[in-house]
PDB file of C-alpha atoms in Angstrom:
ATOM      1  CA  UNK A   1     114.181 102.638  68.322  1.00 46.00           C
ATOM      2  CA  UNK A   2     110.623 101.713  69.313  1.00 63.00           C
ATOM      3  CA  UNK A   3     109.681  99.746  72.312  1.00 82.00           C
ATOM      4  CA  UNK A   4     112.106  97.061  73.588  1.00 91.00           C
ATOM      5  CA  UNK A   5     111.550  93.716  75.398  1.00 93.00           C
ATOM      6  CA  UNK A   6     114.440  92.641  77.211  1.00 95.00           C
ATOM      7  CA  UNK A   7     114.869  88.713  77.414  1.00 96.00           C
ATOM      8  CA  UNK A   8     117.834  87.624  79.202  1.00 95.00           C
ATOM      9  CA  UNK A   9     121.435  86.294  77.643  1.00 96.00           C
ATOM     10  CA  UNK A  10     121.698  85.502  74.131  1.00 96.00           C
ATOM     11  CA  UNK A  11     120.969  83.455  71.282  1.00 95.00           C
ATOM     12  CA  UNK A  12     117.223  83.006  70.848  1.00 94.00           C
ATOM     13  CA  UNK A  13     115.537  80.639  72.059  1.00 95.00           C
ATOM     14  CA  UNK A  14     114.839  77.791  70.493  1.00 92.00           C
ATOM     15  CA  UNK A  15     112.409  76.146  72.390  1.00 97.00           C
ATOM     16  CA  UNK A  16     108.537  77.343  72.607  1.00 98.00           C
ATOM     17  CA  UNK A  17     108.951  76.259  76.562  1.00 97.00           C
ATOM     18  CA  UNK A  18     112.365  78.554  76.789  1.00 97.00           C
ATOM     19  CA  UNK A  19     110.872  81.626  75.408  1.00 98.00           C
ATOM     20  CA  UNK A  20     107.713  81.080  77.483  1.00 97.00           C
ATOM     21  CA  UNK A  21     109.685  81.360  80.655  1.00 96.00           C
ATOM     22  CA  UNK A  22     111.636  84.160  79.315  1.00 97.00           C
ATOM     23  CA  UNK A  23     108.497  86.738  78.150  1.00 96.00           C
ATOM     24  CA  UNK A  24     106.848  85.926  81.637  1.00 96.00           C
ATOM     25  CA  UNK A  25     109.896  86.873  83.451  1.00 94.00           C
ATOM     26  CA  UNK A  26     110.143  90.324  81.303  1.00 93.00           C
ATOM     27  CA  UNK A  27     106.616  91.029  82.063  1.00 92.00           C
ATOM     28  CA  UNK A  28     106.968  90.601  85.384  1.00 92.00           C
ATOM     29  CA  UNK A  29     109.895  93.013  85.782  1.00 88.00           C
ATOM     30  CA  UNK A  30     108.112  95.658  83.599  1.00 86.00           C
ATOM     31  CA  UNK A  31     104.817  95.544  85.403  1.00 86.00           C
ATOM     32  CA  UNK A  32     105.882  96.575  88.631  1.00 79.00           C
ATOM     33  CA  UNK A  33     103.811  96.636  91.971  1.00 80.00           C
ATOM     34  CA  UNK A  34     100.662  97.411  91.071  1.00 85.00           C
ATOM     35  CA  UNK A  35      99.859  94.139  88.923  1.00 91.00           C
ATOM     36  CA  UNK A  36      99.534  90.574  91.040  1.00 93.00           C
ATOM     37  CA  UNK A  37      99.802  87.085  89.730  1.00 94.00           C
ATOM     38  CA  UNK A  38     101.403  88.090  86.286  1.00 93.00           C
ATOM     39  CA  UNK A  39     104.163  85.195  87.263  1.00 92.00           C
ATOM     40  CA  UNK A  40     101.151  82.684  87.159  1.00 93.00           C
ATOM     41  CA  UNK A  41      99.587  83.643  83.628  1.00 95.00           C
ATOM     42  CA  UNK A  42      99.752  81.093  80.815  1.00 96.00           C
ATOM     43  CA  UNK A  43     102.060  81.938  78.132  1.00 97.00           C
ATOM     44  CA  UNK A  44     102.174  79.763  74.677  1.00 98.00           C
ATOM     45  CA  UNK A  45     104.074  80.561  72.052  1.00 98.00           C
ATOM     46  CA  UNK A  46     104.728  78.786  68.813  1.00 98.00           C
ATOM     47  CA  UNK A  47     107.611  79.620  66.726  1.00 98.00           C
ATOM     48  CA  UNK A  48     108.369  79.261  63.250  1.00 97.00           C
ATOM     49  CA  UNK A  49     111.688  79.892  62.202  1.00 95.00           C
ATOM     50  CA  UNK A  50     112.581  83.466  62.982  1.00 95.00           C
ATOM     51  CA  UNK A  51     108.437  84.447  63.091  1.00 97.00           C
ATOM     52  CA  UNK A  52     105.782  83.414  66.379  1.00 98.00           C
ATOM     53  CA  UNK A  53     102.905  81.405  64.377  1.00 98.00           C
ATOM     54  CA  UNK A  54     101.088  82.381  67.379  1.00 98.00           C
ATOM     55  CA  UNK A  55     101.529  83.881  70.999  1.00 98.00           C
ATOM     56  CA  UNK A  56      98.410  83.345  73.629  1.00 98.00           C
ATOM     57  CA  UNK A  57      98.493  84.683  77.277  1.00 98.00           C
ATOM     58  CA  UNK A  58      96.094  84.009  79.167  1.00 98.00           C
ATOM     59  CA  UNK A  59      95.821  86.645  82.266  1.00 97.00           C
ATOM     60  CA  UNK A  60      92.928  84.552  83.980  1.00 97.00           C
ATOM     61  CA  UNK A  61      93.905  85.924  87.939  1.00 96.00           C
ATOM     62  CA  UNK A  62      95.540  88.892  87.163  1.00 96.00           C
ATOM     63  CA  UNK A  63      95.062  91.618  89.295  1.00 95.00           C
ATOM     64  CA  UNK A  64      95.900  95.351  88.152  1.00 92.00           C
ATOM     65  CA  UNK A  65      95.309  97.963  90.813  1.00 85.00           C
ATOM     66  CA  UNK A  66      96.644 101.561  91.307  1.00 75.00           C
ATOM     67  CA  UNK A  67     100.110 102.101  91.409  1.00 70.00           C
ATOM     68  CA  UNK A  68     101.717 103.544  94.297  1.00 67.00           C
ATOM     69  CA  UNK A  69     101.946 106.979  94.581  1.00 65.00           C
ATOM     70  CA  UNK A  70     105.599 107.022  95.093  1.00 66.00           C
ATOM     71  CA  UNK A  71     106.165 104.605  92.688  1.00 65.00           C
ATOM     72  CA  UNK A  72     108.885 105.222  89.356  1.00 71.00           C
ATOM     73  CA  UNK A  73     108.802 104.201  86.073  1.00 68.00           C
ATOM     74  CA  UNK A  74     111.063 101.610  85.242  1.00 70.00           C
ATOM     75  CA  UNK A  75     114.071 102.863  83.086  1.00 77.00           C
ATOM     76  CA  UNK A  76     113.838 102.098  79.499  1.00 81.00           C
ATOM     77  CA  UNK A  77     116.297  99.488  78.360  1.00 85.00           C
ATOM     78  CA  UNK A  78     118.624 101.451  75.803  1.00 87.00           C
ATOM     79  CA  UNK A  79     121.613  99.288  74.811  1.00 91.00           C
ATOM     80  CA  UNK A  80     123.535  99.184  72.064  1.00 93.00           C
ATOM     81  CA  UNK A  81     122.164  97.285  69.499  1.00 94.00           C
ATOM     82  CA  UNK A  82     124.277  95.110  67.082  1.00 95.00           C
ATOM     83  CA  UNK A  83     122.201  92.866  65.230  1.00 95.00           C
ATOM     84  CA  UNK A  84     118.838  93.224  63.785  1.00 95.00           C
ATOM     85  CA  UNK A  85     116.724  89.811  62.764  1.00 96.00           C
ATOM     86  CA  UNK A  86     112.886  91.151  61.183  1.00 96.00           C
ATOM     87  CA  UNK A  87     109.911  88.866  62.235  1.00 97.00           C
ATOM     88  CA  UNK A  88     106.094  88.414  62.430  1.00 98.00           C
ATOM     89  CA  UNK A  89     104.085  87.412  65.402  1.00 98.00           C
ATOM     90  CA  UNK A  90     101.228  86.359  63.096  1.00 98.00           C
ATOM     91  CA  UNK A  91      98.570  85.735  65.488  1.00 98.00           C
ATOM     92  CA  UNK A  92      98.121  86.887  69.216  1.00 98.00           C
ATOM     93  CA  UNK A  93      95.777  86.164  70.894  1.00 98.00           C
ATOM     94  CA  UNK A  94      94.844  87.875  74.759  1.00 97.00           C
ATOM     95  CA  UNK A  95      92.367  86.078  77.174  1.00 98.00           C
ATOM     96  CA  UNK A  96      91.200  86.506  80.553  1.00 97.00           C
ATOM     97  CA  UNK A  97      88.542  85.111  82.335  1.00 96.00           C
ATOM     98  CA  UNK A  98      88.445  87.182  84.203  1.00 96.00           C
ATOM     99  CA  UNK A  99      91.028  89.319  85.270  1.00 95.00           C
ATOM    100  CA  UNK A 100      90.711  92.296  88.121  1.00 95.00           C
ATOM    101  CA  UNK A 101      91.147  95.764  86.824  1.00 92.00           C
ATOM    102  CA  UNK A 102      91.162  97.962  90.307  1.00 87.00           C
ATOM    103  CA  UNK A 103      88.883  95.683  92.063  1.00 88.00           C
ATOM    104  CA  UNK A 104      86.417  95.359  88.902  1.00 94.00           C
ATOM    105  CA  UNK A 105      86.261  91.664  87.419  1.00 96.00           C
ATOM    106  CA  UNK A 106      86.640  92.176  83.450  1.00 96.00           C
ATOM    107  CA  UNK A 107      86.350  89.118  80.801  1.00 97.00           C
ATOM    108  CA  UNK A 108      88.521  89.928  77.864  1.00 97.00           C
ATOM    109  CA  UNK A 109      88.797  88.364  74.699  1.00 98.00           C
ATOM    110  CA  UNK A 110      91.383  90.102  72.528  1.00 98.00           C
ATOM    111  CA  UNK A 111      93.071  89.096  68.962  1.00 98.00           C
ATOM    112  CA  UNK A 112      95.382  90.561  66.804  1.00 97.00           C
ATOM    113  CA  UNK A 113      97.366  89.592  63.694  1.00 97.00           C
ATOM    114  CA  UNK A 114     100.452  91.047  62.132  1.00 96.00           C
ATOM    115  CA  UNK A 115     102.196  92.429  64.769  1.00 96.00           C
ATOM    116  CA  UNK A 116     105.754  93.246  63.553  1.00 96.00           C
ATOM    117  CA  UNK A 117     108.900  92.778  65.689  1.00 97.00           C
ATOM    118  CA  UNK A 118     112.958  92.382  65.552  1.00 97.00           C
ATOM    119  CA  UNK A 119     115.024  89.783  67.728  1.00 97.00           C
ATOM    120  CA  UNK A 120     117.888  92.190  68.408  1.00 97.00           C
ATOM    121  CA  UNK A 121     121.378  90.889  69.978  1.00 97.00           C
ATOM    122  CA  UNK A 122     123.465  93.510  72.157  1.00 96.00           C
ATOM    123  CA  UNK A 123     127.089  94.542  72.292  1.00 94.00           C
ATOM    124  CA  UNK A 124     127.028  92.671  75.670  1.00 94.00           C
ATOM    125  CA  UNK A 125     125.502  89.725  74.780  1.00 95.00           C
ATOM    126  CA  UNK A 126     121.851  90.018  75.552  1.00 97.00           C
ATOM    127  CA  UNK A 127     118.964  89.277  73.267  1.00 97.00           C
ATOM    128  CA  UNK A 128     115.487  91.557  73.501  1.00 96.00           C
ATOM    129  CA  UNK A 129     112.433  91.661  71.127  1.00 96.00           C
ATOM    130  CA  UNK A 130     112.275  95.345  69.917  1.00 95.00           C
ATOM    131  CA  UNK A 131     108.512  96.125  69.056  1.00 92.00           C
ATOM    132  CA  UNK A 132     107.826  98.027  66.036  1.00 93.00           C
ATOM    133  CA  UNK A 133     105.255 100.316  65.227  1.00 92.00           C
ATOM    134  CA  UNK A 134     102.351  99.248  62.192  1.00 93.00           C
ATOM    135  CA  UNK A 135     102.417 100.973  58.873  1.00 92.00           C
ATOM    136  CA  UNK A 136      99.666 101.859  56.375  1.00 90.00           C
ATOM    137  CA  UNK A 137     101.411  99.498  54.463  1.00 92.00           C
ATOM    138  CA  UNK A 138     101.875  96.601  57.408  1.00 93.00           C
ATOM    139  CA  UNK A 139      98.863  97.444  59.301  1.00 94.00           C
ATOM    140  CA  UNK A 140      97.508  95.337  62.202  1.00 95.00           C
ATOM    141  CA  UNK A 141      93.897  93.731  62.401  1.00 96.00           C
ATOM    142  CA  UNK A 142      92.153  91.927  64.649  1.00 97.00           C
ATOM    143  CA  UNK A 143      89.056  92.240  67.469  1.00 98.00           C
ATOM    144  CA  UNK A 144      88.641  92.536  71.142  1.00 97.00           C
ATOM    145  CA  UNK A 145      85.486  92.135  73.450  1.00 98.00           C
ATOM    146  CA  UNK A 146      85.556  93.575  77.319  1.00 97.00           C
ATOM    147  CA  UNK A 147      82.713  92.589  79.299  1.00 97.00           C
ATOM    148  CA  UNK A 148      81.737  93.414  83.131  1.00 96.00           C
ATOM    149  CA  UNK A 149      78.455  93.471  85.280  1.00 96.00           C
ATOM    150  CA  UNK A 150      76.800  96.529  85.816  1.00 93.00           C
ATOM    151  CA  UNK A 151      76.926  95.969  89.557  1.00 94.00           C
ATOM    152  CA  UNK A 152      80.721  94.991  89.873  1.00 94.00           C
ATOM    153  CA  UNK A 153      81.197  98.739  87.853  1.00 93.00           C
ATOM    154  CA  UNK A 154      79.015 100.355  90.136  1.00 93.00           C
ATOM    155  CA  UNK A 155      80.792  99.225  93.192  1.00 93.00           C
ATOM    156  CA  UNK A 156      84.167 100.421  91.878  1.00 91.00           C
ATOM    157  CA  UNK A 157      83.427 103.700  90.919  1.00 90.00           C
ATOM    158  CA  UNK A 158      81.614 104.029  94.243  1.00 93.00           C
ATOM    159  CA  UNK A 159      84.985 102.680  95.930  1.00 91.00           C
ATOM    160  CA  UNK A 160      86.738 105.080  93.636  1.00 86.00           C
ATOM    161  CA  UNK A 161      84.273 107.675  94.646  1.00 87.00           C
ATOM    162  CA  UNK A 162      84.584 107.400  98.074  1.00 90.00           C
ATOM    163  CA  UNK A 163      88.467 107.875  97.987  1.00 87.00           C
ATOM    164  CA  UNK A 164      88.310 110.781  96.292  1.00 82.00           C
ATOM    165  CA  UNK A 165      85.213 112.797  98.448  1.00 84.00           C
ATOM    166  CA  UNK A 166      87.276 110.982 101.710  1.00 87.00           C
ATOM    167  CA  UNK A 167      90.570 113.412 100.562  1.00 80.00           C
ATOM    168  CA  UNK A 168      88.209 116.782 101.200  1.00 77.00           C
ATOM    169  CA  UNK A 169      86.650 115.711 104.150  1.00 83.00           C
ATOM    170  CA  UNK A 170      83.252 114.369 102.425  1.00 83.00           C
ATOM    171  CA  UNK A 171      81.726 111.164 102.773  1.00 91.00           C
ATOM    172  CA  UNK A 172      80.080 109.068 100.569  1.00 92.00           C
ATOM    173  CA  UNK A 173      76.697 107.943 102.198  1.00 93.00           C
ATOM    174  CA  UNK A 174      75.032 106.179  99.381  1.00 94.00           C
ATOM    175  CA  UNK A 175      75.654 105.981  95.437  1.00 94.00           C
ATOM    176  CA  UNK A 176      73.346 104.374  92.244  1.00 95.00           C
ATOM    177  CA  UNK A 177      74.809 104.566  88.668  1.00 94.00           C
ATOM    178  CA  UNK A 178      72.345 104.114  86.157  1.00 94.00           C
ATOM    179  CA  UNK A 179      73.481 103.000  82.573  1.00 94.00           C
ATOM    180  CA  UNK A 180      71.173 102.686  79.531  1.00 94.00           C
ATOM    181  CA  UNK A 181      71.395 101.728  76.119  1.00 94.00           C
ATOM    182  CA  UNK A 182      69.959 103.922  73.798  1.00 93.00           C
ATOM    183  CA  UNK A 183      71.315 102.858  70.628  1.00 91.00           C
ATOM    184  CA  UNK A 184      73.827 100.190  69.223  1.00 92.00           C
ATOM    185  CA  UNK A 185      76.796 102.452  70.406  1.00 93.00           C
ATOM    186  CA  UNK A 186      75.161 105.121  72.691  1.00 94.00           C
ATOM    187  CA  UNK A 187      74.822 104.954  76.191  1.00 94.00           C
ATOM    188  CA  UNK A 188      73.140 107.639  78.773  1.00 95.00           C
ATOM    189  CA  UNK A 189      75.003 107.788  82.250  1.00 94.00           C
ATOM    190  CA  UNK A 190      73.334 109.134  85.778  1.00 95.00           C
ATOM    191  CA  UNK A 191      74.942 109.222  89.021  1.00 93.00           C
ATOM    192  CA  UNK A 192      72.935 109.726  91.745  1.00 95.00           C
ATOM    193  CA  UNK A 193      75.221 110.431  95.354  1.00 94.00           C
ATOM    194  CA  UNK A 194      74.321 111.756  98.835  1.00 94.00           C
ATOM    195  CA  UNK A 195      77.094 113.483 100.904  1.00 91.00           C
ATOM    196  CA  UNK A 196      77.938 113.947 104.201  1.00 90.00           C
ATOM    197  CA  UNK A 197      80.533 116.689 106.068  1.00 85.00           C
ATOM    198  CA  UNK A 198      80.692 116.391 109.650  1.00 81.00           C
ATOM    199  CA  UNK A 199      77.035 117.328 111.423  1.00 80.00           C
ATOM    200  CA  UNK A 200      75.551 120.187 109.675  1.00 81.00           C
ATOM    201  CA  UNK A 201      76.157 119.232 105.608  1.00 85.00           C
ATOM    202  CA  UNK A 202      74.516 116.693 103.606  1.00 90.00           C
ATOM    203  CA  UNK A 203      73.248 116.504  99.870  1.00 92.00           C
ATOM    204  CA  UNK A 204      72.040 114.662  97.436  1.00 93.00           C
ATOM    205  CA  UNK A 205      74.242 115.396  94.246  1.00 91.00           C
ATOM    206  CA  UNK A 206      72.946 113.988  90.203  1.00 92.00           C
ATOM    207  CA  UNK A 207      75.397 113.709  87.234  1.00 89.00           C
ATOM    208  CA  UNK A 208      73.973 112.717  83.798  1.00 91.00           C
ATOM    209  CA  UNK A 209      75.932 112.085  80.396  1.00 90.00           C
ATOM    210  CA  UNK A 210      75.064 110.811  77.355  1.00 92.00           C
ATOM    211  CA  UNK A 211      78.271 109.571  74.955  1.00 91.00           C
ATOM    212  CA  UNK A 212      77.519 108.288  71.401  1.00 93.00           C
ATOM    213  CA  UNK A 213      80.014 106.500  68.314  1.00 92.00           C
ATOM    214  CA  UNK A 214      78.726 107.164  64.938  1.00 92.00           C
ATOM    215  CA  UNK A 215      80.220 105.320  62.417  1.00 90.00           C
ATOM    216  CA  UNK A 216      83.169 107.338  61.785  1.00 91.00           C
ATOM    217  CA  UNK A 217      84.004 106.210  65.253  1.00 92.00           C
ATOM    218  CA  UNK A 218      83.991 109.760  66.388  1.00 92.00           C
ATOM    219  CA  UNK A 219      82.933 109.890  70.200  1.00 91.00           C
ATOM    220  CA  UNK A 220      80.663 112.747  71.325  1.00 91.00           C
ATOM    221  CA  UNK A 221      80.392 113.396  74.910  1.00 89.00           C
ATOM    222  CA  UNK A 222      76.814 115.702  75.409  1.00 88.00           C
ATOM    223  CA  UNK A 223      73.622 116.472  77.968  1.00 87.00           C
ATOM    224  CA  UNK A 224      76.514 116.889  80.948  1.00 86.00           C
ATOM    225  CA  UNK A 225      74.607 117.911  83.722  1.00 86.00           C
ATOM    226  CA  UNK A 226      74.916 117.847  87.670  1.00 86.00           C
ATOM    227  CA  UNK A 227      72.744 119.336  90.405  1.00 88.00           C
ATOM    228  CA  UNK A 228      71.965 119.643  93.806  1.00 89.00           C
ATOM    229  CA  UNK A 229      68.810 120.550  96.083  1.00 88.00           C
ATOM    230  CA  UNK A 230      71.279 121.625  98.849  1.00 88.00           C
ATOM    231  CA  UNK A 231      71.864 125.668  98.338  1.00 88.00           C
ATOM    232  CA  UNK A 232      74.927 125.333  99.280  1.00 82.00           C
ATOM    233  CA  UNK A 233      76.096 122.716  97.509  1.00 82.00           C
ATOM    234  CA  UNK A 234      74.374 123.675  94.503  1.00 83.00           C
ATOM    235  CA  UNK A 235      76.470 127.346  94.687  1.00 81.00           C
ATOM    236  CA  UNK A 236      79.738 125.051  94.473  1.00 75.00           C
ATOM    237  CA  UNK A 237      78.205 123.152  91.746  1.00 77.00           C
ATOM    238  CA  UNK A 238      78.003 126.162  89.426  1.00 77.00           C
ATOM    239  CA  UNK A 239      81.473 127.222  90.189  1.00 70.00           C
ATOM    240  CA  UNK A 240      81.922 124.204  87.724  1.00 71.00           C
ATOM    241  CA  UNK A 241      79.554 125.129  85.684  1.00 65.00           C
ATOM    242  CA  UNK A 242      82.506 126.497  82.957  1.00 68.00           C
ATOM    243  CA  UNK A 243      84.142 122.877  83.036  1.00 72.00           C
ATOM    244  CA  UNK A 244      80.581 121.347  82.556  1.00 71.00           C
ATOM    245  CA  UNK A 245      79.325 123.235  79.579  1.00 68.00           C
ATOM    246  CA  UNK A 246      83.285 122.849  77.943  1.00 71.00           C
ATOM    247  CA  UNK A 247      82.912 118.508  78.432  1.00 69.00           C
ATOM    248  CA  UNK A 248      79.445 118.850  76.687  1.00 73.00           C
ATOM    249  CA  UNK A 249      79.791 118.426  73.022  1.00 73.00           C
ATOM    250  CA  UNK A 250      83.177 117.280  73.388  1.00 78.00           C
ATOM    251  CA  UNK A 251      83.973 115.125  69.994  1.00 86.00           C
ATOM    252  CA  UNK A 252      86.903 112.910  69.852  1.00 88.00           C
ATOM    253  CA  UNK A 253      87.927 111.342  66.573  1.00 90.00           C
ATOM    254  CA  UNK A 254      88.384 107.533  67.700  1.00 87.00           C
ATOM    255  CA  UNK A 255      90.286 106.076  64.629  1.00 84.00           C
ATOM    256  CA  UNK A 256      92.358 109.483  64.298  1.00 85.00           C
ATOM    257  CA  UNK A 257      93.339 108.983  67.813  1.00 84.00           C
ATOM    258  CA  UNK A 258      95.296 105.820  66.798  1.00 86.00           C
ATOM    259  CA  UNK A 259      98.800 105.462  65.356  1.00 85.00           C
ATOM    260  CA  UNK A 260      99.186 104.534  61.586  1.00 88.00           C
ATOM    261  CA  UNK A 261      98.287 100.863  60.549  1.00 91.00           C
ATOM    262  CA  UNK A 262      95.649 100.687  63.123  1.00 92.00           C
ATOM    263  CA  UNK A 263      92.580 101.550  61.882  1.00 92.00           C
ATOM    264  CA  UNK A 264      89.491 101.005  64.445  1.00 93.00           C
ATOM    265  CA  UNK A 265      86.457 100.118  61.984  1.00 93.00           C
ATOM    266  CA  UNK A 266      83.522  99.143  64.691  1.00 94.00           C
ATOM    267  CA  UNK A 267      82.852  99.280  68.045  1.00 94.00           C
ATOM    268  CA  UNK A 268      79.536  98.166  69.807  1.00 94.00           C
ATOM    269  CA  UNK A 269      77.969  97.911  72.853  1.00 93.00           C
ATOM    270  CA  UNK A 270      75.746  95.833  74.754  1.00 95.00           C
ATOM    271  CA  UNK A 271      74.387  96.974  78.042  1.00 94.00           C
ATOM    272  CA  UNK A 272      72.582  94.562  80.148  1.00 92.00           C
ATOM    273  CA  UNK A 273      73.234  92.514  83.370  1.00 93.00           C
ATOM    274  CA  UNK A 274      76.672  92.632  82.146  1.00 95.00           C
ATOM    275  CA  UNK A 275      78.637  95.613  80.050  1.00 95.00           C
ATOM    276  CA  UNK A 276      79.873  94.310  77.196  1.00 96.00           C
ATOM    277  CA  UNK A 277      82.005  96.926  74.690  1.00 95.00           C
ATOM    278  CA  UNK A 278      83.399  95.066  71.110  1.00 96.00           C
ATOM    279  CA  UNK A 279      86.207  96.370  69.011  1.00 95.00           C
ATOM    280  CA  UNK A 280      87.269  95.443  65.662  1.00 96.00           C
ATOM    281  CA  UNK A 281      90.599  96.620  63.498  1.00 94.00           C
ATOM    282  CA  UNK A 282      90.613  96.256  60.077  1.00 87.00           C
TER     283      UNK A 282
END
């Protein structure tokens, strides 16, 4: 059984307004605490017969933060299943405009075509929409585009930073990320932090990357470095120096990554005033 939406008492609906209502409510339940104003997003689907012509959700508001540490996943829905009707959501289509991703405003545009699913009607009388995986031979296509601005980014990962120096008694006393372009899928990364513990230990710590996409849409992660001037500091530093030299070079096959029937054939970037990363399956 692959993935299944549950969506209240049976039949199916037969209104576009109906199952509206309905998918909001399930993705409300599913998303649990960490994601805000899910029960205001748009939600407009079109059927046609047994298939959605289209589905569009707009997330515009949406806020997705960190989920609570004590937090559980919700408990797949696993009934028994007694009838099976095959459908096509032909076109779905994702916007946002934006919506906040851990405190970081992101603009996406997302959409996909050929997304195979089942109505399915339980031995108790409940209907769900039972998501099934693309094929080789029913493969999905479609584009996406994720923008941000370079200073919203920086100010979460400094937040983020923060957090995580705050846990070992370090604090964050000032931050720059620097990101430049240096070809159209290639990007070189610096981090530039001071530190601070208690009266006697401060330092200025640098991290550099440079990540790259050839056209096989294999990633390469290389030039990893991060130093200190402090002595000290510096001694912990190369401590690391094992994990360092192992995430330099690292390659990681993009489209390989990805289940059958979706095939990533592009990605770009665009780095400016804003971040702006572009996705196409095909």
């Amino acid at each position: 059984m692959d993935a299944l939406l549950p969506l209240g008492p049976a039949p199916r609906p037969d209104s576009d307004h109906e199952l509206a209502n309905r998918l909001r409510d399930a993705l409300v339940a599913l998303s649990g605490e960490q994601v805000q104003g899910l029960d205001a997003a748009k939600i407009m689907p079109v059927l046609d017969g047994s298939d959605l012509a289209t589905l569009d959700i707009d997330l515009t508001g949406v806020a997705v933060g960190v989920p609570p540490a004590d937090q559980t996943a919700p408990t797949p829905w696993s009934p028994q299943i007694e009838e099976r009707d095959a459908a096509v959501l032909r076109t779905l289509r994702l916007d946002a405009h934006p919506l906040t991703a851990v405190d970081l405003p992101v603009d996406l545009a997302a959409e996909l075509s050929g997304l195979r699913f089942a109505w399915v009607t339980t031995d108790d009388g409940l209907l769900g929409a039972e998501l099934i995986k693309p094929t080789n031979a029913t493969p999905v296509t479609g584009h996406a585009r994720a923008a941000t601005s370079r200073a919203g980014l920086a100010g979460t990962v400094q937040g983020l930073l923060a957090v995580a120096l705050s846990s070992s008694g370090l604090q964050l006393t000032d931050f720059d990320l620097h990101i430049d372009q240096t070809g159209p899928r290639d990007a070189r990364i610096e981090v530039v932090a001071s530190i601070k513990k208690g009266m006697f230990l401060s330092a200025k710590v640098t991290a550099s990357a440079a990540a790259s996409i050839d056209r096989q849409m294999v990633l390469t992660v290389d030039h990893v470095k991060i130093s200190s001037g402090n002595p000290i500091v510096a001694a912990m530093l190369a401590a690391m120096r094992g994990r360092i030299e192992e995430a330099a070079g690292r390659r990681v096959d993009l489209a390989d990554a990805l289940p059958p029937g979706v095939r990533l054939t592009d990605v770009t970037l665009d780095v400016g005033d804003e971040i702006v990363l572009n996705a196409r399956l095909g």
